[in-house]
Coordinates of C-alpha atoms (C1' of nucleotides) in Angstrom, one line a residue:
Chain A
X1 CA 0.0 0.0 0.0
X2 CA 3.0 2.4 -0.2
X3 CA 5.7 4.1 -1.9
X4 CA 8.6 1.7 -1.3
X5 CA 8.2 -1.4 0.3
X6 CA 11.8 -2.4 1.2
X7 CA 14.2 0.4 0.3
X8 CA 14.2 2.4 -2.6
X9 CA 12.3 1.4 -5.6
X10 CA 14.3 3.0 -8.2
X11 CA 11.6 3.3 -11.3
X12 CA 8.6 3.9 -9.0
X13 CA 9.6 7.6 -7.7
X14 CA 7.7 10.7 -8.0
X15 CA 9.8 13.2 -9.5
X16 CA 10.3 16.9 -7.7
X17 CA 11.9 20.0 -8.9
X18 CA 14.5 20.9 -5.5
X19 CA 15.4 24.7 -5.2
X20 CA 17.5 26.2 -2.7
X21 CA 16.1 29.8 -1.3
X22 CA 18.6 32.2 0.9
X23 CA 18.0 33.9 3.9
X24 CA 20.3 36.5 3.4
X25 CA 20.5 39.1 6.4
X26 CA 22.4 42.3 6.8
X27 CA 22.6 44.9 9.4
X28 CA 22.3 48.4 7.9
X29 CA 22.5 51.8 9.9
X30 CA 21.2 49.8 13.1
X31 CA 18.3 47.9 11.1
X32 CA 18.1 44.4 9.8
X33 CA 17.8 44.1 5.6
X34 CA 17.0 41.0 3.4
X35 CA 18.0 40.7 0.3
X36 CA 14.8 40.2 -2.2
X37 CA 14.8 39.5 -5.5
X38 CA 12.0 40.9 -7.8
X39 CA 10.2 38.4 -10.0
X40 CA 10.4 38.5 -13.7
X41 CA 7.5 36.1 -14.3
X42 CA 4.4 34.3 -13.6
X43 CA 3.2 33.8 -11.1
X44 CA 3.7 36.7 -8.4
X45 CA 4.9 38.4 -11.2
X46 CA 6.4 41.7 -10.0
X47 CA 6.2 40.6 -6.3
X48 CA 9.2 40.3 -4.6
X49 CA 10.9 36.7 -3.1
X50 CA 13.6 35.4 -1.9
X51 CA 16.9 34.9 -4.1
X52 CA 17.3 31.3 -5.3
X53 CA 17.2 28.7 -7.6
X54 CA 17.4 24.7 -9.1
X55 CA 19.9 22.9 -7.6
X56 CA 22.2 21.4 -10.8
X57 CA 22.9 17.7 -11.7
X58 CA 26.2 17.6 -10.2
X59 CA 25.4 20.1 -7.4
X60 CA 24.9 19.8 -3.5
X61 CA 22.3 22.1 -2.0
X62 CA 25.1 23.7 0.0
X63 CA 26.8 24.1 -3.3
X64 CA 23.9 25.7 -5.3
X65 CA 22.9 27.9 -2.1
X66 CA 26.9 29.6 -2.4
X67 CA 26.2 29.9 -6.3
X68 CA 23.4 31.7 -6.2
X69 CA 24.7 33.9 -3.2
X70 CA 27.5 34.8 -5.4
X71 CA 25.3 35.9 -8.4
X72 CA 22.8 37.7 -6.0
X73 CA 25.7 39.5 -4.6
X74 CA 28.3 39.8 -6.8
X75 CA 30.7 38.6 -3.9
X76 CA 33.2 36.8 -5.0
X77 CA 33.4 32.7 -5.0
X78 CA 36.0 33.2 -2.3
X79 CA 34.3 35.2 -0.1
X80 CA 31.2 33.2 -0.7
X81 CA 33.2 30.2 0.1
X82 CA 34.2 31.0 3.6
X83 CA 30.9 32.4 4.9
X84 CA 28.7 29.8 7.3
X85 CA 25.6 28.9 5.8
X86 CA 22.7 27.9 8.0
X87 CA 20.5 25.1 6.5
X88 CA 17.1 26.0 7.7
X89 CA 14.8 23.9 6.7
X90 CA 13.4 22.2 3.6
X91 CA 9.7 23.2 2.6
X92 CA 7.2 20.4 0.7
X93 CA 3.4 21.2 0.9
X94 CA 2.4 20.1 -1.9
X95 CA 1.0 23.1 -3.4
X96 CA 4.0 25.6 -2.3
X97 CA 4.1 26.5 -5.9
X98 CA 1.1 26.7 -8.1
X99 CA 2.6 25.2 -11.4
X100 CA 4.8 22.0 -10.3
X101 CA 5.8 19.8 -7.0
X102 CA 8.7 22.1 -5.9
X103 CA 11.0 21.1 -2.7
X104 CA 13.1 23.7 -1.8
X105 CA 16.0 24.1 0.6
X106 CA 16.1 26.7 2.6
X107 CA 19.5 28.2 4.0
X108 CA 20.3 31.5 6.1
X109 CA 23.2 33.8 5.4
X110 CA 24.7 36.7 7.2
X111 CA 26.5 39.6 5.6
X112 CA 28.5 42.5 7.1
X113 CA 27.2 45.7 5.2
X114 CA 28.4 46.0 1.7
X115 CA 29.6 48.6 -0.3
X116 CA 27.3 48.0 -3.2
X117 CA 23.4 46.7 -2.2
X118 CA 23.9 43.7 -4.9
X119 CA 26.0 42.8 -7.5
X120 CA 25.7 42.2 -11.5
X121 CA 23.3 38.7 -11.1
X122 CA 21.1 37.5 -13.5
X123 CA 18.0 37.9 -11.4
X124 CA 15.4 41.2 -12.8
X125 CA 16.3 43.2 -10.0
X126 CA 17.8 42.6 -6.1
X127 CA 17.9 44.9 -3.5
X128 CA 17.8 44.9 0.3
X129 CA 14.9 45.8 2.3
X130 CA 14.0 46.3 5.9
X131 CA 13.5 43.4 7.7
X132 CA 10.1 44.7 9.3
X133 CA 7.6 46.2 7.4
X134 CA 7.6 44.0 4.5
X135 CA 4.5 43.3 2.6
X136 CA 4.0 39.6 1.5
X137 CA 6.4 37.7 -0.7
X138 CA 6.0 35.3 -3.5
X139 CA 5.2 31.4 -2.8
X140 CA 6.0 30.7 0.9
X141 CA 9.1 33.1 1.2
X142 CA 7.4 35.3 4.1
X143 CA 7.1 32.1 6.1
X144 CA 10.9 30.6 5.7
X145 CA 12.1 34.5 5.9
X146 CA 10.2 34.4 9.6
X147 CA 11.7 31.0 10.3
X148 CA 15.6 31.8 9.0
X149 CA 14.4 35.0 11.5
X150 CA 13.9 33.2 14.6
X151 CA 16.9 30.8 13.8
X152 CA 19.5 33.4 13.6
X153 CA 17.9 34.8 16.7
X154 CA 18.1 31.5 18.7
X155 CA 21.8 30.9 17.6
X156 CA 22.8 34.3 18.6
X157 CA 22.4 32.9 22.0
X158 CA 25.1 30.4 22.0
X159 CA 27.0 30.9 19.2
X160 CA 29.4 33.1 17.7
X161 CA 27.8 34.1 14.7
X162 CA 26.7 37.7 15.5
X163 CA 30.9 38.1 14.3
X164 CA 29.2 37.4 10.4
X165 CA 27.7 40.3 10.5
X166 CA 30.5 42.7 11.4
X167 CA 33.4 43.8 9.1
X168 CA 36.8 42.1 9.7
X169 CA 37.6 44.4 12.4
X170 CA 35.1 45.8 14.7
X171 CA 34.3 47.3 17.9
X172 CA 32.4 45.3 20.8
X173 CA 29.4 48.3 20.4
X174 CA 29.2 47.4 16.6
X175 CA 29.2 43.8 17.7
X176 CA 26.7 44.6 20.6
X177 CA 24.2 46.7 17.7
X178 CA 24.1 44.0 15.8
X179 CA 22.7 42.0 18.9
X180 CA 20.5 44.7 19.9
X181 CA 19.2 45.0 16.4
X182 CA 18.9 41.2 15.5
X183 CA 17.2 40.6 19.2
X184 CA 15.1 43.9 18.8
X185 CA 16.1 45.1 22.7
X186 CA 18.6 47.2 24.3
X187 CA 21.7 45.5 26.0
X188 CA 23.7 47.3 29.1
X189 CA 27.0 48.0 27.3
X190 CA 28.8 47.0 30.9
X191 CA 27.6 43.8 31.1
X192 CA 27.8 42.7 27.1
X193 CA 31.6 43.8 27.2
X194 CA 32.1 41.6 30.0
X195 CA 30.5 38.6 29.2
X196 CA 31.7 39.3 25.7
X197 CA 35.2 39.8 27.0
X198 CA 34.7 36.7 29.4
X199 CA 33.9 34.1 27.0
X200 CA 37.3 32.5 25.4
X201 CA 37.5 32.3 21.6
X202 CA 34.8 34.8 21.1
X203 CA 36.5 38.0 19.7
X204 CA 40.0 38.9 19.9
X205 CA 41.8 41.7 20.4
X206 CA 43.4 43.1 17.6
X207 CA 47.1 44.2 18.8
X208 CA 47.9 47.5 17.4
X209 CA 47.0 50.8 18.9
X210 CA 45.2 52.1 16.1
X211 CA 41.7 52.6 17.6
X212 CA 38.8 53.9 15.4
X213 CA 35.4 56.0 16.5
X214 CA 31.8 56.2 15.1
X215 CA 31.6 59.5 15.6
X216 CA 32.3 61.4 18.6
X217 CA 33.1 60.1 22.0
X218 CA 36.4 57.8 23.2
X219 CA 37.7 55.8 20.6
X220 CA 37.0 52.2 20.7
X221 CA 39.5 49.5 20.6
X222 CA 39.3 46.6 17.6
X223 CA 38.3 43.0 17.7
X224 CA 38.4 41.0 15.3
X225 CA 35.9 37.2 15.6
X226 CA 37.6 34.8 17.7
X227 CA 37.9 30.8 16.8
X228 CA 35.3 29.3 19.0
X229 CA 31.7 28.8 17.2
X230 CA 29.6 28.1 20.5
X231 CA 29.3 30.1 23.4
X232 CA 29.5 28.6 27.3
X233 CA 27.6 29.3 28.6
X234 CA 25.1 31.1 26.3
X235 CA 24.2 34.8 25.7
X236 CA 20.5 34.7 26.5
X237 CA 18.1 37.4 25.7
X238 CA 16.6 39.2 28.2
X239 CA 12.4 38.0 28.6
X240 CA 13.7 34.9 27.1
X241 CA 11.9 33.9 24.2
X242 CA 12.4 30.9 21.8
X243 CA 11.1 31.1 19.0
Chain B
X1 CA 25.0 30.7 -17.3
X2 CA 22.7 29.6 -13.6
X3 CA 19.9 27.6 -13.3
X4 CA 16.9 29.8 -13.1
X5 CA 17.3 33.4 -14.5
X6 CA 14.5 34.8 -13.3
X7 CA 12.0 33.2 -10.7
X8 CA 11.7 29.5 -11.9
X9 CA 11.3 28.1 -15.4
X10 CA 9.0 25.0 -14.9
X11 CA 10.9 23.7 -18.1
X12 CA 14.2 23.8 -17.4
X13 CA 14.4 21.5 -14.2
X14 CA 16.3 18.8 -13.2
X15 CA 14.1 15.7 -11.8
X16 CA 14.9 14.2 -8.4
X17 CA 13.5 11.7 -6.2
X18 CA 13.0 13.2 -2.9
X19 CA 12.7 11.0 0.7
X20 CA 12.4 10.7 3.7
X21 CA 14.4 8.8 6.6
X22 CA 13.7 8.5 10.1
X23 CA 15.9 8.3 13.0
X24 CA 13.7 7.1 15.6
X25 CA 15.0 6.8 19.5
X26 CA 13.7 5.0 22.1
X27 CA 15.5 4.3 25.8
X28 CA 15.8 0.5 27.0
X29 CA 16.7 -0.7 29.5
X30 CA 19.1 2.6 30.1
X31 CA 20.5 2.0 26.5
X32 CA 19.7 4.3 23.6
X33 CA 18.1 2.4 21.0
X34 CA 17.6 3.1 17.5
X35 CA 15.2 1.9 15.0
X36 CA 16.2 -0.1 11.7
X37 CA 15.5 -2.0 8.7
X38 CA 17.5 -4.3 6.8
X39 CA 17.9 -4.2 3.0
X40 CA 16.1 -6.5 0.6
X41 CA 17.8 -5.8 -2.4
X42 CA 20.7 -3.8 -3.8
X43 CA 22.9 -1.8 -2.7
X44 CA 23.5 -2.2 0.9
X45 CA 21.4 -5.5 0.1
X46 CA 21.4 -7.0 4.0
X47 CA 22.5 -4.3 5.5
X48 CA 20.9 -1.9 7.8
X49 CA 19.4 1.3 6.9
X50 CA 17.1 3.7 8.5
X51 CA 13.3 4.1 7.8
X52 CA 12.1 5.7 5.5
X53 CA 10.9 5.8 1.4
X54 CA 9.8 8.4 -1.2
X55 CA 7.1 11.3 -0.2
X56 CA 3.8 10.5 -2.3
X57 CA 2.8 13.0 -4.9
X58 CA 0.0 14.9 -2.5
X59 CA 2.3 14.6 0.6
X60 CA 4.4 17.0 2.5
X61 CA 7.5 15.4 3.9
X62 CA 6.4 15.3 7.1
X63 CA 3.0 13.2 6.6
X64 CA 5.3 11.0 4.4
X65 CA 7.5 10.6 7.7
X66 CA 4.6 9.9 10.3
X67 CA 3.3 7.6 7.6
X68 CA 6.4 5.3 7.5
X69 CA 7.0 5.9 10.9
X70 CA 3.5 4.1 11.3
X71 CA 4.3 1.4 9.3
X72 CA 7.4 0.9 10.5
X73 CA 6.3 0.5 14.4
X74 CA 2.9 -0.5 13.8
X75 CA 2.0 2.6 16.1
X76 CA -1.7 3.9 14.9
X77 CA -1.4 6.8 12.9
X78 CA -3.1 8.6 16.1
X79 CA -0.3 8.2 18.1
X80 CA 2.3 9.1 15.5
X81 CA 0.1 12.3 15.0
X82 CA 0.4 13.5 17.9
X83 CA 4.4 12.9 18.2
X84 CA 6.8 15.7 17.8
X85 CA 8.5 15.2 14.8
X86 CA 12.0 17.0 14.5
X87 CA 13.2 17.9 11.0
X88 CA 16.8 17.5 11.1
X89 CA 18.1 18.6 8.1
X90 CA 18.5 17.3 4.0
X91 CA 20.8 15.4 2.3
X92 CA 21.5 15.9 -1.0
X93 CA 25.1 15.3 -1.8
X94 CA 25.0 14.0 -5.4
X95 CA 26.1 10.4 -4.9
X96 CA 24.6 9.8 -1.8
X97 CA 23.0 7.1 -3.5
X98 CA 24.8 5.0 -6.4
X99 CA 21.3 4.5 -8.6
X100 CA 20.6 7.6 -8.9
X101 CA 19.9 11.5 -7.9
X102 CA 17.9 11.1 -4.6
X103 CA 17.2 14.0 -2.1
X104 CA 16.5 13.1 1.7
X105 CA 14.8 14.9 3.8
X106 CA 15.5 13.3 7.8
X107 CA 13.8 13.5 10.7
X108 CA 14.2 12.2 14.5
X109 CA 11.4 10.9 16.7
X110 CA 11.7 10.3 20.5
X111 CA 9.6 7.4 21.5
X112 CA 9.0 5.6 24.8
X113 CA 10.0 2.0 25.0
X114 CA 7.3 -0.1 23.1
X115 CA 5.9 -3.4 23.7
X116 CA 6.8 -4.5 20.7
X117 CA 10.1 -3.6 19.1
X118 CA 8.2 -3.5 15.4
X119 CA 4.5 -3.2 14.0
X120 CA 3.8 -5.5 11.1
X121 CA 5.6 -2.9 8.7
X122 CA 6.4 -4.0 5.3
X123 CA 10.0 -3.5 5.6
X124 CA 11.8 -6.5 5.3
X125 CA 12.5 -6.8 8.9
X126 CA 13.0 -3.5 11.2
X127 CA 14.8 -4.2 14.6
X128 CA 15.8 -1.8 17.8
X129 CA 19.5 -1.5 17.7
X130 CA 21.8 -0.3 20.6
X131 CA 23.0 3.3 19.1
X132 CA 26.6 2.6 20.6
X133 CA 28.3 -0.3 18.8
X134 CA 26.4 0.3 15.7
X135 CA 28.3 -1.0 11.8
X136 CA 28.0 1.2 9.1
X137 CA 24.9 1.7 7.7
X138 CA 23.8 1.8 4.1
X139 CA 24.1 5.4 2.0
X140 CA 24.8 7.9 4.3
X141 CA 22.9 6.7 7.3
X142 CA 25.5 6.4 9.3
X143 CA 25.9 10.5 9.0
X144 CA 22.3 10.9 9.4
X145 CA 22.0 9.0 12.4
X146 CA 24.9 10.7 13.9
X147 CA 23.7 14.4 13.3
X148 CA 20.4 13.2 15.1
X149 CA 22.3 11.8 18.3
X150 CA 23.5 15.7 18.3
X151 CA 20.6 17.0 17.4
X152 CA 18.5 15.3 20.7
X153 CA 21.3 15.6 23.1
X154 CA 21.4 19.7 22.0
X155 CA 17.7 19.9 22.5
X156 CA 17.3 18.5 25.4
X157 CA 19.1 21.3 26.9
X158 CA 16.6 23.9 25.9
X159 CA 13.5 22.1 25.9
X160 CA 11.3 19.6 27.1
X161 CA 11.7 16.5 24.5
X162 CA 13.2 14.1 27.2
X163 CA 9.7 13.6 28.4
X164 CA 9.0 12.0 24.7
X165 CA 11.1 8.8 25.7
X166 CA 9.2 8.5 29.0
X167 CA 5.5 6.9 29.1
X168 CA 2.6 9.1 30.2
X169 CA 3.1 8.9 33.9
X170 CA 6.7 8.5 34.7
X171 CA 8.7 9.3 38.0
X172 CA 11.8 11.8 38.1
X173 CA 14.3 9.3 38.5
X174 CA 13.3 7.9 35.1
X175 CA 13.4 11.3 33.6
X176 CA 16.7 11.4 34.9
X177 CA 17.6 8.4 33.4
X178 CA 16.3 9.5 29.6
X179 CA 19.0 12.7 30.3
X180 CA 22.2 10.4 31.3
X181 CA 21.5 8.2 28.6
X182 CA 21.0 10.4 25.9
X183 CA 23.7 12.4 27.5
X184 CA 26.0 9.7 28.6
X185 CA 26.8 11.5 31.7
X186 CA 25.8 10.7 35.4
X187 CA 23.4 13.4 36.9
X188 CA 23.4 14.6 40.9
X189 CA 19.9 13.3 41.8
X190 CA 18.7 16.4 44.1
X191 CA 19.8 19.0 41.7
X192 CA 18.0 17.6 38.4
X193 CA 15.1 17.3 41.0
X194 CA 14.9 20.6 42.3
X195 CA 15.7 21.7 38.5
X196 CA 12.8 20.4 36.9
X197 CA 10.9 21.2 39.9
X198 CA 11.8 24.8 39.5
X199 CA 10.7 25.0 35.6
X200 CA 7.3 25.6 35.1
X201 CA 5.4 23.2 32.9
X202 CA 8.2 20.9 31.7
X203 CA 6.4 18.3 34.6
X204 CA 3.3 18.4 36.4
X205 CA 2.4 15.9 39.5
X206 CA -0.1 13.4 39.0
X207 CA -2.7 14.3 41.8
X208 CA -3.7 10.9 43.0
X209 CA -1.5 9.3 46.3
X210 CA -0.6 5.8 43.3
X211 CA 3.0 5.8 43.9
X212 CA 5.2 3.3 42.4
X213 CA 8.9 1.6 42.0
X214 CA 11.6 0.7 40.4
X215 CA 12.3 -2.4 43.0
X216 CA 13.6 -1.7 46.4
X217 CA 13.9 1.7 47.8
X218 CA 10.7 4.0 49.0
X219 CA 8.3 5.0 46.1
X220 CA 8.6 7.7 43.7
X221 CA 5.8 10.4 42.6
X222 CA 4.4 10.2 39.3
X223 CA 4.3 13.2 37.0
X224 CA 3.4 13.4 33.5
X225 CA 5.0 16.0 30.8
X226 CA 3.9 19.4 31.2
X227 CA 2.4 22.1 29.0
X228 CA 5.7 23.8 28.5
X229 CA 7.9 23.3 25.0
X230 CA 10.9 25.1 26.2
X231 CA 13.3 25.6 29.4
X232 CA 14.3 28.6 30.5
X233 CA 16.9 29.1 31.6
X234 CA 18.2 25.5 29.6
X235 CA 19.3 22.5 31.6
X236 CA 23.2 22.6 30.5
X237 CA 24.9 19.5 29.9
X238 CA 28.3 19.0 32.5
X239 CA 31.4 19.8 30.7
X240 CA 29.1 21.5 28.1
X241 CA 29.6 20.1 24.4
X242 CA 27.8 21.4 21.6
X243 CA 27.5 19.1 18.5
Chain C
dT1 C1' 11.1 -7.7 64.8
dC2 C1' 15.3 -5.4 63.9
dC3 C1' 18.7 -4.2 60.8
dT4 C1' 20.5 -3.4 56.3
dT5 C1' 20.0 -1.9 51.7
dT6 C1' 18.0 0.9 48.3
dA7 C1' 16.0 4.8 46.4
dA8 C1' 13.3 9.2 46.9
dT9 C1' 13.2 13.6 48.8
dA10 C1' 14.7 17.6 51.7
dG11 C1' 18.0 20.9 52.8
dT12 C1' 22.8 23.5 53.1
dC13 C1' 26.6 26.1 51.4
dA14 C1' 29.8 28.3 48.4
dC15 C1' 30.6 29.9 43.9
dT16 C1' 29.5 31.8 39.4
dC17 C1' 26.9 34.5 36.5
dT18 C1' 23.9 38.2 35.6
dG19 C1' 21.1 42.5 35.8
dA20 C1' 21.2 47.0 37.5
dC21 C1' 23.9 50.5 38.6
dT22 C1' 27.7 54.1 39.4
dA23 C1' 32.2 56.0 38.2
dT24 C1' 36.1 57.2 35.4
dA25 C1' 38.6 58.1 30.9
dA26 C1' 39.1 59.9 26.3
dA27 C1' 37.6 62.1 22.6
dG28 C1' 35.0 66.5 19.9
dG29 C1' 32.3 70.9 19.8
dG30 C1' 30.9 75.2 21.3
Chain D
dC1 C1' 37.1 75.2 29.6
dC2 C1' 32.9 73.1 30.1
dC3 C1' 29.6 69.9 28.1
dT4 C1' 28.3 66.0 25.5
dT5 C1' 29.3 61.5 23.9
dT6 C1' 31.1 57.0 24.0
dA7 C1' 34.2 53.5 25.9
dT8 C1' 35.8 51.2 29.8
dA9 C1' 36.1 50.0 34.9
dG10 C1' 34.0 48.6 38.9
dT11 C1' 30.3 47.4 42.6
dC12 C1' 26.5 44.9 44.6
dA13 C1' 22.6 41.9 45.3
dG14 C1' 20.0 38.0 43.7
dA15 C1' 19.3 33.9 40.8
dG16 C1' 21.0 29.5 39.6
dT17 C1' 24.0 25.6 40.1
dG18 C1' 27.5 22.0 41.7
dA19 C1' 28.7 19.4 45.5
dC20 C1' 27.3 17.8 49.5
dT21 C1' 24.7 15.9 53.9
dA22 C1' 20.4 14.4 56.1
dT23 C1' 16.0 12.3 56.3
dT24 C1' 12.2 9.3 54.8
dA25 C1' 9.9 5.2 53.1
dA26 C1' 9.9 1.2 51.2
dA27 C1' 11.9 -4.3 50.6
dG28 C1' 14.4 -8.3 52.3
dG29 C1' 17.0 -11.1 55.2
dA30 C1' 18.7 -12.6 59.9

DNA sequence: TCCTTTAATAGTCACTCTGACTATAAAGGG
DNA sequence: CCCTTTATAGTCAGAGTGACTATTAAAGGA
């Protein structure tokens, strides 16, 4: 009575078109941004989605999600290369898109600010946009964008990956914005330098003097991200709330 | 010179077959146990894989996995409904499997120990295997399985899934025992007591004097799983390790 | 029946981590 | 020179936890 009764059956699959779709987060002047790509064609025709695409014959999902991040960007393959992409999740209702059975892939990447909003990809147009105040997107886009949202949130907690969204070289209040921005509170600026500053691996101090400011105010000194990926213990949000 | 210039082109893409397997848990006898099938024909033919087959054409991946999970244990599809299903993560490396281009998409489920190790499943034959001492599996099962173990033990940190491996009514030394083995640490009784205690809604006392025990010793209170998903603050692992 | 064993439950104490503050230092602008 | 701004240092009380000790309630054997 079902698909496969011991192992694969190898002529008796259904076949799917499987996409990958980025997540691709940015902190801008103290506000998250998505990048969104505006569709060419039917259907949401002129509505706006998520950047992505087929995965190819020969490709892994990690591998298409990296290609498509360097066309949506115009970052380099190198650069693409070393970033950490977060699988999400994989989306299957049956109905996600209206014209075939489409799997897709989902994956979440974080960006420090770049020069240049996108780069010379193929898709019609790609820009960022504000993380809040979006209308709806294409297909199911609004619902992984909320998921790869609360994901990145929850790993900010006990990871180190709040460091992908700052430059090479940053200071702990650029590193702390980008908490307060991705959590949507305020942190005391005592306390996150010293748990910051307590917890081995996370950033590093970068050894010269040169020191920097953000505008007026004592200068701040540099860090650049540390080697550890998890943090012990974690760096909870305050009201604790998971998604 | 991509995939899918603008938005999909319902032409233009490449066929998989797209699966799910199963990486189902149970605790026996203190042991973590894991469920399996063996293979009935090629490759892998005898050997042991996990659970799983091809999501039907009006199915979303996880139907597809409660439905093979029902077969599989000859649990009634009411139980498996109302189990928490965790989606792990999808496999798609390109030769994952030798016959051709197939897409996984893995879940784990935490059950208590049944009756019976198997339902009357139409897999050749399915058996509980200790997780420790485990050969290699089939395809990349053996990954699979692996990224589930660290998948559960991270979990149960931060929520309340250890009460999934315990039957309805269960005492807080057998909780216990679910964390150490899943954990494979010992636990200081009176301190994961007064933890759980203190967390509201991960357990709830059942009202009623029926005590019980696990042989000698004076009887323990029964509780059963509370209303609560998550734990906060989290219920760190000794020595913490993050998978 | 008393004593030993076993396991559940209660309680203590010191240490760490954290939230909420206050204080000081180093810049720039009027 | 004073005032504002931001970085950095330090203080203090309360929550949470690890490591214990003590007590209670059963079973089993001498």
């Amino acid at each position: 009575m079902s698909a496969a009764p011991e192992g694969y059956d190898p002529h008796a699959f259904v076949p799917f078109a499987v996409t990958v779709d980025l997540a691709v987060f940015t902190v801008r002047e103290a506000r998250l941004h998505v990048l969104l790509v505006e569709r060419g064609g039917e259907p949401y025709k002129g509505g706006w989605a998520l950047p992505g695409g087929f995965i190819l014959p020969r490709e892994s999902a990690e591998e298409a999600a990296r290609r498509e991040l360097a066309e949506e960007t115009g970052l380099t393959q190198d650069t693409v290369g070393g970033l950490h992409l977060e699988q999400l999740r994989t989306y299957t209702e049956p109905d996600r898109d209206p014209r075939m059975r489409v799997v897709s892939v989902a994956y979440a990447a974080l960006l420090p600010d770049l020069p240049e909003p996108r780069g010379g990809g193929d898709a019609a147009r790609a820009r960022w946009w504000e993380a809040r105040d979006l209308g709806d997107l294409a297909f199911d886009h609004g619902r992984i964008l909320a998921d790869a949202y609360d994901r990145v949130g929850a790993k900010f907690e006990y990871t180190c990956l709040a460091t992908q969204f700052c430059p090479a070289e940053f200071t702990l209040g650029e590193l702390q914005q980008v908490y307060e921005t991705v959590w949507g509170v305020e942190l005391d600026r005592p306390n996150f330098r010293r748990k910051v500053l307590a917890t081995p691996g996370f950033v590093e101090a970068v050894e010269g003097p040169p020191r920097r400011t953000g505008g007026r105010g004592k200068p701040a000194a540099l860090y650049r991200a540390g080697a550890a990926a998890a943090l012990h213990p974690p760096l909870l949000r305050p009201e604790g709330r998971t998604g």
